[in-house]
């Protein structure tokens, strides 16, 4: 039996909520693949409707459209086998929410019809393992194979069957997997062994809609390579590109579709990332794909991939919302400089307006650095001082009486220096940037980094405002790394002045933050970046109990990943260490939550981004019993 196939990997851009556009893209790729002599074309998971659609899944009319577009794809499968993801609907049954039952489905079409119904309840395969962590919320909308098995009085393993396609001298067995089905380590059901146990499987295919996460492809290659080795057959992974979102968090999709031979070696990987491709692979299934040489796949856990994801995300998101022009408030600091360099490359410097808004606390150094940045990038630039308006606001509030109608008493409000700092931040964003953006015909950005967002080191309706926080998922050290990468590799010259990278990070809102005197932010980024990361990004999230226990054991820096000896240098005594820990834990769980709820959408690159990816409630601060005991012990010495 001849088992040599020319297979097209349909790594397409999926437009969420636009089955009409996605179907047209698929039809064009099918026709091209057929002209190129492909016998099979594989598209990603949910490539017709998109994946992250919120509660659009509750619209029956949308589901009907998706079904009809799926039939169009089936009709186009003349002389080619088309594998694709779509929503599968059983109009005669309901899900556990009482609505019509929906499946995350894998369809196999050939010669105008769907295959696979001969040994399964439906003429498609359905997702077995539905993720309900991070941004995923599959059980809210879709009925899984595990639930269907329970309903039918069977085990999931009984329902996990290959799709068989007839060949002139036999049949081709396909193991059809949907994304999470390939990440089964923590699930009781193991889809791949169950499918392989049915026999006569020649090829495993995992169609996915998998958002980019820094370093995830490295892990996927390890996991999927082992699956191919264990099964003894090739495995093809097809992912989409594009952006999708769940309101508060924007996800980029990098594609990186990959083919593994039966030995687990990568024999094809779609490059570059974040680009639609119609790749053709000639695969000899008789020898398990060993007809092609093994490849080295570059690691995806470096600053290059951070840049690619942010560049792509900014381009796609601004285009999706019709934001053609952007205004950025630049202070002469690192965060706004990196934002400006990213946007200038993504949408073009002619579509960017940089605004410096100095007060009496902004140094001549940072003012000059802001101007130099604008000149280096070739962007329009203006200086709009705010001190006069800030002084007027303070004077107006303090000199205008407040009247108590019950007593007739009059009194005046007093503005503290801390309140004045917030007035400056709000004046810059709510007054200046909002008005300038309207006049310029665009929107203005939020330049906050992840460390600031973690503890709410920002002003509501001030520097936290904006239409997108492009660097909101980067820790401060990553912002500096990205600045260096932009200069060296993206622009090939020093567009972000060295002075911006050398100067102490500072909001410059008071004399206590005088950069000329070396004074800056209260966050010690070389330590706090890693402390805050443990609160947010560890799979089992750290709390003060963990931090204090590691501190007592002398392993804190190793656990956090920061520089050895740094903790003792910053906090010579346990009292200083504990005071600092509690300060930031209180902010993280207190006002920081309220601010994050009102923050702009964030472009995700990490394994846990703020927004829908990091779900939280405004419940206040809690310290465990064990923490209180450790604290008492350390302070009693």
Coordinates of C-alpha atoms in Angstrom, one line a residue:
X1 CA 0.0 0.0 0.0
X2 CA 1.4 3.4 -1.1
X3 CA 1.5 5.8 1.8
X4 CA 3.2 8.8 0.3
X5 CA 1.3 12.0 0.6
X6 CA 1.8 15.6 -0.3
X7 CA 0.2 17.4 2.7
X8 CA -0.5 21.1 2.9
X9 CA -0.4 22.9 6.2
X10 CA -3.0 25.6 6.1
X11 CA -1.5 27.9 8.7
X12 CA -4.1 30.7 8.2
X13 CA -4.9 33.9 9.9
X14 CA -8.2 33.3 11.8
X15 CA -10.5 36.3 12.2
X16 CA -12.5 35.7 15.4
X17 CA -16.2 36.0 14.8
X18 CA -15.9 36.2 11.0
X19 CA -16.8 32.8 9.6
X20 CA -17.4 34.4 6.2
X21 CA -13.8 35.8 5.9
X22 CA -12.3 32.7 7.3
X23 CA -14.1 30.4 4.9
X24 CA -13.0 32.5 2.0
X25 CA -9.4 32.2 3.2
X26 CA -9.8 28.5 3.4
X27 CA -11.3 28.1 0.0
X28 CA -8.5 30.1 -1.6
X29 CA -5.9 27.9 0.2
X30 CA -7.7 24.7 -0.8
X31 CA -7.6 25.8 -4.4
X32 CA -4.0 26.7 -4.2
X33 CA -3.1 23.4 -2.5
X34 CA -5.0 21.4 -5.1
X35 CA -3.1 23.3 -7.9
X36 CA 0.2 22.5 -6.1
X37 CA -0.7 18.8 -6.1
X38 CA -1.5 18.4 -2.4
X39 CA -3.7 15.4 -1.6
X40 CA -4.5 16.6 2.0
X41 CA -4.8 20.1 3.5
X42 CA -5.0 20.6 7.3
X43 CA -6.4 23.8 8.9
X44 CA -6.4 24.8 12.6
X45 CA -8.9 24.3 15.4
X46 CA -12.0 26.4 15.2
X47 CA -10.7 28.0 12.0
X48 CA -14.2 28.8 10.7
X49 CA -15.7 30.7 13.7
X50 CA -12.5 31.6 15.7
X51 CA -11.9 30.4 19.2
X52 CA -12.1 33.3 21.8
X53 CA -15.5 34.7 21.0
X54 CA -16.9 35.3 24.5
X55 CA -20.7 34.6 24.6
X56 CA -21.1 34.8 20.9
X57 CA -21.4 31.1 21.2
X58 CA -24.9 31.6 22.7
X59 CA -26.2 33.0 19.3
X60 CA -28.0 30.2 17.4
X61 CA -27.9 32.3 14.2
X62 CA -24.1 32.5 14.4
X63 CA -23.9 28.7 14.9
X64 CA -26.1 28.1 11.8
X65 CA -23.8 30.3 9.8
X66 CA -20.8 28.3 11.0
X67 CA -22.5 25.1 10.0
X68 CA -23.3 26.4 6.5
X69 CA -19.8 27.6 6.0
X70 CA -18.5 24.2 7.0
X71 CA -20.7 22.6 4.3
X72 CA -19.1 25.0 1.8
X73 CA -15.7 23.6 2.8
X74 CA -17.0 20.1 2.4
X75 CA -18.3 20.9 -1.1
X76 CA -14.8 22.2 -2.0
X77 CA -13.1 18.9 -1.1
X78 CA -13.2 17.4 -4.6
X79 CA -9.9 15.5 -5.3
X80 CA -8.5 16.7 -1.9
X81 CA -9.0 15.7 1.7
X82 CA -9.7 18.7 3.9
X83 CA -9.2 18.6 7.7
X84 CA -10.5 21.6 9.7
X85 CA -11.9 22.8 13.0
X86 CA -15.4 24.1 13.4
X87 CA -18.2 24.1 15.9
X88 CA -20.3 20.9 15.8
X89 CA -23.9 21.5 16.7
X90 CA -26.4 18.9 17.8
X91 CA -29.7 20.7 17.5
X92 CA -31.6 17.9 19.1
X93 CA -29.7 18.0 22.4
X94 CA -28.8 20.6 25.0
X95 CA -25.6 21.3 26.9
X96 CA -25.4 21.6 30.6
X97 CA -26.4 25.3 30.3
X98 CA -29.7 24.4 28.7
X99 CA -28.7 25.8 25.3
X100 CA -28.3 23.9 22.1
X101 CA -25.4 21.5 22.4
X102 CA -22.1 22.6 20.9
X103 CA -18.9 20.6 20.4
X104 CA -15.4 21.8 19.6
X105 CA -15.1 19.6 16.5
X106 CA -12.6 18.2 14.0
X107 CA -14.0 17.6 10.5
X108 CA -12.6 15.4 7.8
X109 CA -14.1 16.2 4.4
X110 CA -13.4 14.4 1.1
X111 CA -15.3 14.2 -2.2
X112 CA -18.0 16.5 -0.9
X113 CA -18.9 14.6 2.3
X114 CA -17.8 14.3 6.0
X115 CA -16.0 11.1 7.1
X116 CA -15.7 9.4 10.4
X117 CA -19.4 8.7 11.3
X118 CA -19.0 5.0 10.7
X119 CA -17.4 4.4 14.1
X120 CA -18.5 7.5 16.1
X121 CA -21.9 9.1 17.0
X122 CA -21.2 12.1 14.7
X123 CA -19.5 12.6 11.4
X124 CA -16.8 14.6 13.1
X125 CA -14.5 14.1 16.1
X126 CA -14.9 16.2 19.3
X127 CA -12.5 17.5 21.8
X128 CA -11.9 15.2 24.7
X129 CA -9.9 17.4 27.1
X130 CA -11.3 20.9 27.5
X131 CA -9.0 23.4 29.2
X132 CA -10.5 25.6 32.0
X133 CA -7.4 27.5 33.1
X134 CA -5.7 30.7 32.0
X135 CA -7.7 32.3 29.2
X136 CA -9.6 29.1 28.4
X137 CA -13.2 28.6 29.4
X138 CA -14.2 25.7 27.2
X139 CA -16.7 24.0 29.5
X140 CA -18.8 27.2 29.6
X141 CA -19.7 26.6 26.0
X142 CA -18.7 23.1 24.7
X143 CA -19.7 19.6 25.5
X144 CA -16.7 17.3 25.8
X145 CA -16.1 13.8 24.6
X146 CA -15.8 12.8 28.3
X147 CA -19.3 14.1 29.0
X148 CA -20.7 12.4 25.9
X149 CA -19.2 9.1 26.9
X150 CA -20.8 9.4 30.3
X151 CA -24.2 10.2 28.7
X152 CA -23.9 7.1 26.4
X153 CA -22.8 4.8 29.2
X154 CA -19.3 4.3 27.7
X155 CA -15.8 5.2 28.7
X156 CA -14.0 8.0 26.8
X157 CA -11.5 5.4 25.6
X158 CA -14.3 3.5 23.8
X159 CA -15.3 6.6 21.9
X160 CA -11.8 7.7 21.0
X161 CA -11.5 6.1 17.5
X162 CA -9.5 6.9 14.4
X163 CA -11.1 8.3 11.2
X164 CA -10.5 5.9 8.4
X165 CA -10.3 7.0 4.8
X166 CA -10.4 4.4 1.9
X167 CA -7.3 4.1 -0.3
X168 CA -7.0 2.1 -3.5
X169 CA -5.3 -0.8 -1.7
X170 CA -6.4 -0.3 1.9
X171 CA -7.2 2.5 4.2
X172 CA -5.6 5.5 5.9
X173 CA -6.0 5.8 9.7
X174 CA -6.0 9.3 11.1
X175 CA -5.8 10.0 14.8
X176 CA -7.7 13.3 15.1
X177 CA -6.8 15.5 18.1
X178 CA -7.8 19.0 19.1
X179 CA -5.2 21.1 20.9
X180 CA -5.5 20.2 24.6
X181 CA -5.9 16.5 23.6
X182 CA -2.2 16.6 23.1
X183 CA -1.5 18.0 26.6
X184 CA -2.9 15.1 28.6
X185 CA -0.3 14.7 31.4
X186 CA -2.6 16.0 34.1
X187 CA -5.8 14.4 32.9
X188 CA -7.0 10.9 33.7
X189 CA -8.0 10.3 30.0
X190 CA -5.1 9.9 27.6
X191 CA -6.5 10.4 24.0
X192 CA -3.5 9.3 22.0
X193 CA -3.0 5.9 23.6
X194 CA -6.7 5.2 23.4
X195 CA -6.8 6.0 19.7
X196 CA -3.6 4.0 18.9
X197 CA -5.1 1.0 20.7
X198 CA -7.8 0.8 18.0
X199 CA -5.1 -0.1 15.5
X200 CA -4.3 0.9 12.0
X201 CA -3.4 4.5 12.7
X202 CA -0.9 5.9 10.3
X203 CA -0.8 9.6 11.3
X204 CA -1.6 11.7 14.3
X205 CA -2.9 15.2 13.6
X206 CA -3.3 17.9 16.2
X207 CA -5.2 21.0 15.1
X208 CA -4.9 23.8 17.5
X209 CA -5.7 27.4 18.2
X210 CA -2.9 28.0 20.6
X211 CA -1.9 31.5 21.7
X212 CA 1.7 32.5 21.8
X213 CA 3.4 32.2 25.2
X214 CA 7.0 32.9 25.7
X215 CA 8.8 29.5 25.7
X216 CA 5.7 27.4 25.1
X217 CA 6.9 26.0 21.7
X218 CA 10.0 24.7 23.4
X219 CA 7.8 22.6 25.8
X220 CA 5.4 21.6 23.0
X221 CA 8.2 20.2 21.0
X222 CA 9.3 18.1 23.9
X223 CA 5.8 16.9 24.6
X224 CA 4.7 16.2 21.1
X225 CA 8.0 14.6 20.1
X226 CA 7.6 12.1 22.9
X227 CA 4.0 11.4 21.8
X228 CA 5.2 10.7 18.2
X229 CA 7.9 8.4 19.6
X230 CA 5.5 6.5 21.9
X231 CA 2.9 6.1 19.1
X232 CA 5.5 5.2 16.5
X233 CA 3.8 7.3 13.8
X234 CA 4.3 10.9 12.5
X235 CA 2.5 13.8 14.2
X236 CA 1.4 17.0 12.5
X237 CA 0.6 20.1 14.5
X238 CA -1.2 22.9 12.7
X239 CA -1.9 26.2 14.5
X240 CA -3.3 29.6 13.3
X241 CA -1.9 33.1 13.3
X242 CA -3.7 36.3 14.0
X243 CA -5.0 37.9 17.2
X244 CA -7.9 37.0 19.4
X245 CA -9.1 38.4 22.7
X246 CA -11.4 38.0 25.6
X247 CA -11.9 41.7 26.2
X248 CA -9.2 42.4 28.8
X249 CA -6.3 40.4 27.3
X250 CA -5.1 40.4 23.7
X251 CA -3.5 37.2 22.5
X252 CA -1.2 36.7 19.5
X253 CA -1.1 33.4 17.7
X254 CA 2.3 32.6 16.2
X255 CA 1.4 29.6 14.0
X256 CA 4.7 27.6 14.3
X257 CA 3.0 24.6 12.7
X258 CA 5.3 21.6 13.0
X259 CA 5.7 18.0 11.6
X260 CA 7.3 15.3 13.8
X261 CA 8.4 11.9 12.4
X262 CA 7.9 8.6 14.2
X263 CA 11.1 9.1 16.1
X264 CA 9.9 12.4 17.5
X265 CA 12.3 14.5 15.4
X266 CA 11.1 17.8 13.9
X267 CA 11.2 17.4 10.1
X268 CA 9.3 20.6 9.3
X269 CA 8.4 23.8 11.1
X270 CA 6.7 26.8 9.5
X271 CA 8.8 29.9 9.6
X272 CA 8.7 32.8 10.2
X273 CA 6.4 32.8 13.1
X274 CA 3.3 35.1 13.1
X275 CA 2.9 34.7 9.3
X276 CA 0.2 32.9 7.3
X277 CA 1.7 30.1 5.3
X278 CA 0.6 27.3 3.0
X279 CA 3.4 24.9 3.5
X280 CA 3.7 21.6 1.5
X281 CA 5.3 18.6 3.1
X282 CA 5.9 15.3 1.2
X283 CA 5.4 12.7 3.9
X284 CA 6.1 9.0 3.5
X285 CA 3.9 7.4 6.1
X286 CA 5.3 3.9 5.3
X287 CA 8.6 4.8 6.9
X288 CA 7.1 7.1 9.5
X289 CA 8.2 10.3 7.9
X290 CA 11.9 9.5 8.2
X291 CA 12.3 10.4 4.5
X292 CA 12.9 14.0 5.5
X293 CA 15.9 15.2 7.5
X294 CA 15.6 16.3 11.1
X295 CA 15.8 20.0 11.8
X296 CA 17.0 22.1 14.7
X297 CA 14.2 24.4 15.9
X298 CA 15.3 27.7 17.5
X299 CA 14.2 28.4 21.1
X300 CA 11.3 30.8 21.5
X301 CA 12.0 32.0 25.0
X302 CA 14.2 35.0 24.2
X303 CA 13.7 38.7 23.6
X304 CA 13.4 38.2 19.8
X305 CA 10.1 36.4 20.3
X306 CA 8.9 39.1 22.7
X307 CA 9.5 41.7 20.0
X308 CA 7.9 39.6 17.3
X309 CA 4.7 39.0 19.4
X310 CA 4.4 42.7 20.4
X311 CA 5.1 44.0 17.0
X312 CA 2.6 41.7 15.4
X313 CA 0.0 42.3 18.2
X314 CA 0.2 46.1 17.9
X315 CA -0.2 45.9 14.1
X316 CA -3.1 43.6 14.2
X317 CA -4.9 45.2 17.2
X318 CA -4.7 48.7 15.9
X319 CA -5.9 47.5 12.5
X320 CA -8.8 45.6 14.0
X321 CA -10.1 48.5 16.0
X322 CA -9.4 51.1 13.2
X323 CA -6.8 52.9 15.2
X324 CA -4.6 54.4 12.4
X325 CA -2.9 57.2 14.5
X326 CA -1.5 56.9 18.0
X327 CA -0.4 59.5 20.6
X328 CA 2.2 58.5 23.2
X329 CA 3.1 60.6 26.3
X330 CA 6.9 60.4 26.5
X331 CA 8.7 61.3 29.7
X332 CA 12.3 60.6 28.9
X333 CA 12.0 57.2 30.7
X334 CA 12.4 53.7 29.5
X335 CA 8.8 52.5 29.4
X336 CA 7.5 55.3 27.1
X337 CA 10.6 55.1 25.0
X338 CA 10.2 51.4 24.3
X339 CA 6.5 51.9 23.6
X340 CA 7.3 54.7 21.1
X341 CA 9.9 52.5 19.4
X342 CA 7.5 49.6 19.1
X343 CA 4.6 51.7 17.7
X344 CA 6.9 53.6 15.3
X345 CA 8.0 50.3 13.8
X346 CA 4.5 48.8 13.8
X347 CA 2.4 51.6 12.4
X348 CA 5.0 54.0 11.0
X349 CA 6.5 57.1 12.6
X350 CA 4.3 59.4 10.5
X351 CA 1.3 58.0 12.3
X352 CA 2.8 58.7 15.7
X353 CA 2.7 61.9 17.8
X354 CA 5.0 62.0 20.9
X355 CA 4.0 64.4 23.6
X356 CA 6.3 65.6 26.5
X357 CA 4.4 67.1 29.4
X358 CA 6.8 68.4 31.9
X359 CA 6.1 69.8 35.4
X360 CA 8.5 71.6 37.7
X361 CA 9.8 68.2 38.8
X362 CA 10.9 67.0 35.3
X363 CA 14.6 67.4 34.9
X364 CA 16.3 69.1 32.0
X365 CA 17.9 65.7 31.4
X366 CA 14.7 63.7 30.8
X367 CA 13.2 66.6 28.8
X368 CA 16.2 66.5 26.4
X369 CA 16.1 62.7 26.3
X370 CA 12.4 62.8 25.3
X371 CA 13.2 65.2 22.4
X372 CA 16.2 63.1 21.3
X373 CA 14.0 60.0 21.2
X374 CA 11.4 61.7 19.0
X375 CA 14.2 63.0 16.6
X376 CA 15.8 59.5 16.4
X377 CA 12.5 57.9 15.6
X378 CA 11.4 60.6 13.1
X379 CA 8.1 61.1 14.9
X380 CA 6.1 64.3 15.3
X381 CA 6.7 65.8 18.7
X382 CA 5.3 68.5 20.9
X383 CA 5.9 69.8 24.4
X384 CA 2.9 70.8 26.5
X385 CA 3.9 71.9 30.0
X386 CA 1.3 71.0 32.7
X387 CA 2.5 73.0 35.8
X388 CA 0.2 76.0 35.2
X389 CA -2.9 73.7 34.9
X390 CA -1.8 71.6 37.9
X391 CA -1.3 74.8 40.0
X392 CA -4.7 76.1 38.9
X393 CA -6.4 72.8 39.8
X394 CA -4.9 72.8 43.3
X395 CA -5.7 76.5 43.8
X396 CA -9.3 76.0 42.6
X397 CA -9.9 73.1 45.0
X398 CA -8.3 74.7 48.0
X399 CA -10.0 78.1 47.5
X400 CA -13.5 76.9 46.7
X401 CA -15.6 76.4 49.8
X402 CA -17.5 73.1 50.5
X403 CA -20.9 73.8 52.0
X404 CA -22.7 71.5 54.4
X405 CA -26.4 72.3 53.7
X406 CA -27.6 70.9 57.0
X407 CA -25.5 73.3 59.1
X408 CA -24.4 76.0 56.7
X409 CA -20.8 75.3 57.6
X410 CA -18.2 76.0 55.1
X411 CA -14.8 74.4 54.9
X412 CA -11.9 74.0 52.4
X413 CA -10.3 70.9 51.0
X414 CA -6.6 70.6 51.3
X415 CA -4.4 69.0 48.7
X416 CA -1.4 67.0 50.0
X417 CA 1.8 66.6 48.1
X418 CA 0.8 63.0 47.3
X419 CA -2.5 64.2 45.9
X420 CA -0.6 66.7 43.8
X421 CA 1.4 63.8 42.3
X422 CA -1.8 62.1 41.2
X423 CA -3.2 65.4 39.8
X424 CA -0.1 65.7 37.6
X425 CA -0.6 62.2 36.2
X426 CA -4.3 62.7 35.6
X427 CA -3.7 66.1 34.0
X428 CA -1.3 64.5 31.5
X429 CA -3.7 61.7 30.5
X430 CA -7.3 62.8 31.1
X431 CA -6.7 66.4 30.0
X432 CA -3.8 66.6 27.6
X433 CA -3.3 63.2 26.0
X434 CA -7.1 62.6 25.5
X435 CA -7.6 65.9 23.8
X436 CA -4.4 65.7 21.7
X437 CA -5.4 62.2 20.6
X438 CA -8.8 63.4 19.5
X439 CA -7.3 66.3 17.6
X440 CA -4.7 64.0 16.0
X441 CA -7.4 61.5 15.0
X442 CA -6.3 58.5 17.1
X443 CA -5.9 57.1 20.6
X444 CA -3.3 57.3 23.3
X445 CA -1.3 54.5 24.9
X446 CA -0.8 53.1 28.3
X447 CA 2.9 52.6 28.9
X448 CA 2.7 50.7 32.2
X449 CA 4.9 47.7 32.7
X450 CA 3.9 44.5 34.6
X451 CA 5.7 45.4 37.9
X452 CA 3.8 48.7 38.2
X453 CA 0.5 47.0 37.3
X454 CA 1.1 44.3 39.9
X455 CA 1.1 46.7 42.8
X456 CA -0.9 49.5 41.3
X457 CA 2.0 51.9 41.0
X458 CA 0.0 54.1 38.7
X459 CA -2.8 56.6 38.8
X460 CA -6.4 55.8 37.9
X461 CA -7.5 57.9 34.9
X462 CA -3.8 59.1 34.7
X463 CA -0.8 57.1 33.5
X464 CA -2.9 53.9 33.7
X465 CA -5.3 55.2 31.0
X466 CA -5.0 54.4 27.3
X467 CA -6.5 52.1 24.6
X468 CA -3.8 49.4 24.9
X469 CA -1.0 48.5 27.4
X470 CA 1.4 47.0 24.8
X471 CA 4.2 46.4 27.4
X472 CA 1.9 45.6 30.3
X473 CA 3.0 41.9 30.4
X474 CA 6.7 42.8 30.6
X475 CA 8.7 43.0 33.8
X476 CA 11.0 46.0 34.1
X477 CA 14.1 44.0 33.3
X478 CA 12.4 42.7 30.1
X479 CA 11.6 46.3 29.1
X480 CA 15.3 47.1 29.3
X481 CA 16.2 43.9 27.4
X482 CA 13.7 44.9 24.7
X483 CA 15.1 48.4 24.5
X484 CA 18.6 47.0 23.7
X485 CA 17.1 44.6 21.2
X486 CA 15.2 47.4 19.4
X487 CA 18.4 49.4 19.1
X488 CA 20.7 46.5 18.0
X489 CA 18.5 44.3 15.9
X490 CA 15.3 46.2 14.8
X491 CA 16.6 49.6 14.1
X492 CA 20.3 48.8 13.8
X493 CA 21.2 52.1 15.5
X494 CA 20.6 53.9 18.8
X495 CA 17.0 55.2 18.6
X496 CA 16.5 54.8 22.3
X497 CA 19.2 57.0 23.7
X498 CA 21.7 55.4 26.0
X499 CA 20.9 58.1 28.6
X500 CA 17.3 56.7 28.9
X501 CA 18.7 53.3 29.8
X502 CA 21.3 54.7 32.2
X503 CA 19.0 57.0 34.1
X504 CA 17.3 55.8 37.3
X505 CA 13.7 54.9 36.7
X506 CA 11.5 57.6 38.1
X507 CA 8.0 59.0 37.7
X508 CA 9.4 62.5 38.5
X509 CA 6.2 63.6 40.3
X510 CA 8.0 65.2 43.3
X511 CA 11.4 66.3 44.6
X512 CA 11.7 62.9 46.2
X513 CA 12.0 61.5 42.7
X514 CA 14.7 63.8 41.4
X515 CA 16.7 61.9 38.8
X516 CA 19.5 64.4 38.9
X517 CA 20.0 63.4 42.5
X518 CA 19.8 59.7 41.7
X519 CA 16.3 59.4 43.2
X520 CA 13.7 57.2 41.6
X521 CA 10.8 54.9 42.0
X522 CA 10.2 53.0 45.3
X523 CA 10.3 49.7 43.4
X524 CA 13.7 48.0 43.5
X525 CA 13.2 46.3 40.2
X526 CA 16.2 43.8 40.3
X527 CA 14.4 42.2 43.3
X528 CA 10.7 43.3 43.1
X529 CA 10.3 42.1 39.5
X530 CA 11.0 38.6 40.7
X531 CA 9.0 38.9 43.9
X532 CA 6.0 40.2 42.0
X533 CA 6.4 37.5 39.4
X534 CA 6.1 34.8 42.1
X535 CA 2.7 36.3 43.1
X536 CA 1.4 36.2 39.5
X537 CA 3.2 33.7 37.2
X538 CA 4.1 30.7 39.3
X539 CA 1.7 27.8 38.5
X540 CA 1.2 27.4 42.3
X541 CA 1.2 31.0 43.2
X542 CA 3.5 32.2 46.0
X543 CA 2.1 34.0 49.0
X544 CA 3.9 35.8 51.9
X545 CA 4.0 32.4 53.7
X546 CA 6.1 30.9 50.9
X547 CA 8.3 34.0 50.6
X548 CA 9.0 34.1 54.4
X549 CA 9.7 30.4 54.5
X550 CA 12.2 30.6 51.7
X551 CA 13.7 33.7 53.4
X552 CA 14.1 31.8 56.6
X553 CA 15.7 28.8 54.8
X554 CA 18.1 31.1 52.9
X555 CA 16.9 30.0 49.5
X556 CA 14.7 33.0 48.5
X557 CA 16.9 34.3 45.7
X558 CA 17.2 30.8 44.2
X559 CA 13.4 30.4 44.3
X560 CA 12.7 33.8 42.8
X561 CA 15.5 33.8 40.3
X562 CA 17.0 37.1 41.3
X563 CA 20.7 37.9 42.0
X564 CA 22.2 36.1 45.0
X565 CA 22.9 38.4 47.9
X566 CA 20.5 41.0 46.8
X567 CA 18.0 40.5 49.6
X568 CA 20.5 41.0 52.3
X569 CA 21.8 44.1 50.5
X570 CA 18.4 45.7 50.3
X571 CA 17.0 44.5 53.6
X572 CA 19.7 44.0 56.3
X573 CA 17.1 43.0 59.0
X574 CA 14.1 40.7 59.1
X575 CA 11.9 43.7 60.1
X576 CA 12.9 45.6 57.0
X577 CA 12.3 42.6 54.8
X578 CA 8.9 41.9 56.3
X579 CA 7.8 45.5 56.1
X580 CA 8.7 45.6 52.4
X581 CA 6.9 42.3 51.7
X582 CA 3.7 43.4 53.5
X583 CA 3.7 46.7 51.8
X584 CA 3.6 45.2 48.3
X585 CA 1.4 42.3 49.2
X586 CA -1.2 44.7 50.6
X587 CA -1.1 46.8 47.4
X588 CA -1.2 43.7 45.2
X589 CA -4.4 42.5 46.9
X590 CA -5.9 45.9 47.7
X591 CA -6.0 48.9 45.5
X592 CA -3.9 47.2 42.8
X593 CA -6.9 44.9 42.1
X594 CA -9.3 47.8 41.6
X595 CA -6.8 49.5 39.3
X596 CA -6.2 46.3 37.2
X597 CA -10.0 45.9 36.8
X598 CA -10.1 49.4 35.2
X599 CA -6.8 49.0 33.3
X600 CA -6.6 48.9 29.5
X601 CA -6.3 45.6 27.6
X602 CA -2.9 44.0 27.8
X603 CA -0.9 42.3 25.1
X604 CA -0.1 38.9 26.5
X605 CA 3.4 37.2 26.1
X606 CA 3.9 35.4 29.5
X607 CA 2.3 32.3 30.9
X608 CA 0.0 34.5 33.0
X609 CA -1.0 38.0 31.9
X610 CA -3.3 40.3 33.8
X611 CA -6.9 40.5 32.6
X612 CA -9.0 37.5 31.9
X613 CA -5.9 35.3 32.1
X614 CA -5.4 36.2 35.8
X615 CA -8.8 36.2 37.3
X616 CA -9.2 37.9 40.6
X617 CA -11.8 39.3 43.0
X618 CA -11.8 42.4 45.3
X619 CA -11.6 40.4 48.5
X620 CA -8.9 42.4 50.3
X621 CA -5.7 41.2 51.9
X622 CA -5.2 37.9 53.7
X623 CA -2.2 36.4 55.6
X624 CA -2.2 32.7 56.4
X625 CA -1.8 31.4 59.9
X626 CA 1.6 29.9 59.0
X627 CA 2.8 33.2 57.8
X628 CA 1.9 34.9 61.0
X629 CA 3.7 32.2 63.0
X630 CA 6.9 32.6 60.8
X631 CA 6.7 36.4 61.1
X632 CA 6.5 36.2 64.9
X633 CA 9.4 33.8 65.0
X634 CA 11.7 35.9 62.9
X635 CA 10.9 39.2 64.7
X636 CA 11.3 37.5 68.1
X637 CA 15.0 36.7 67.5

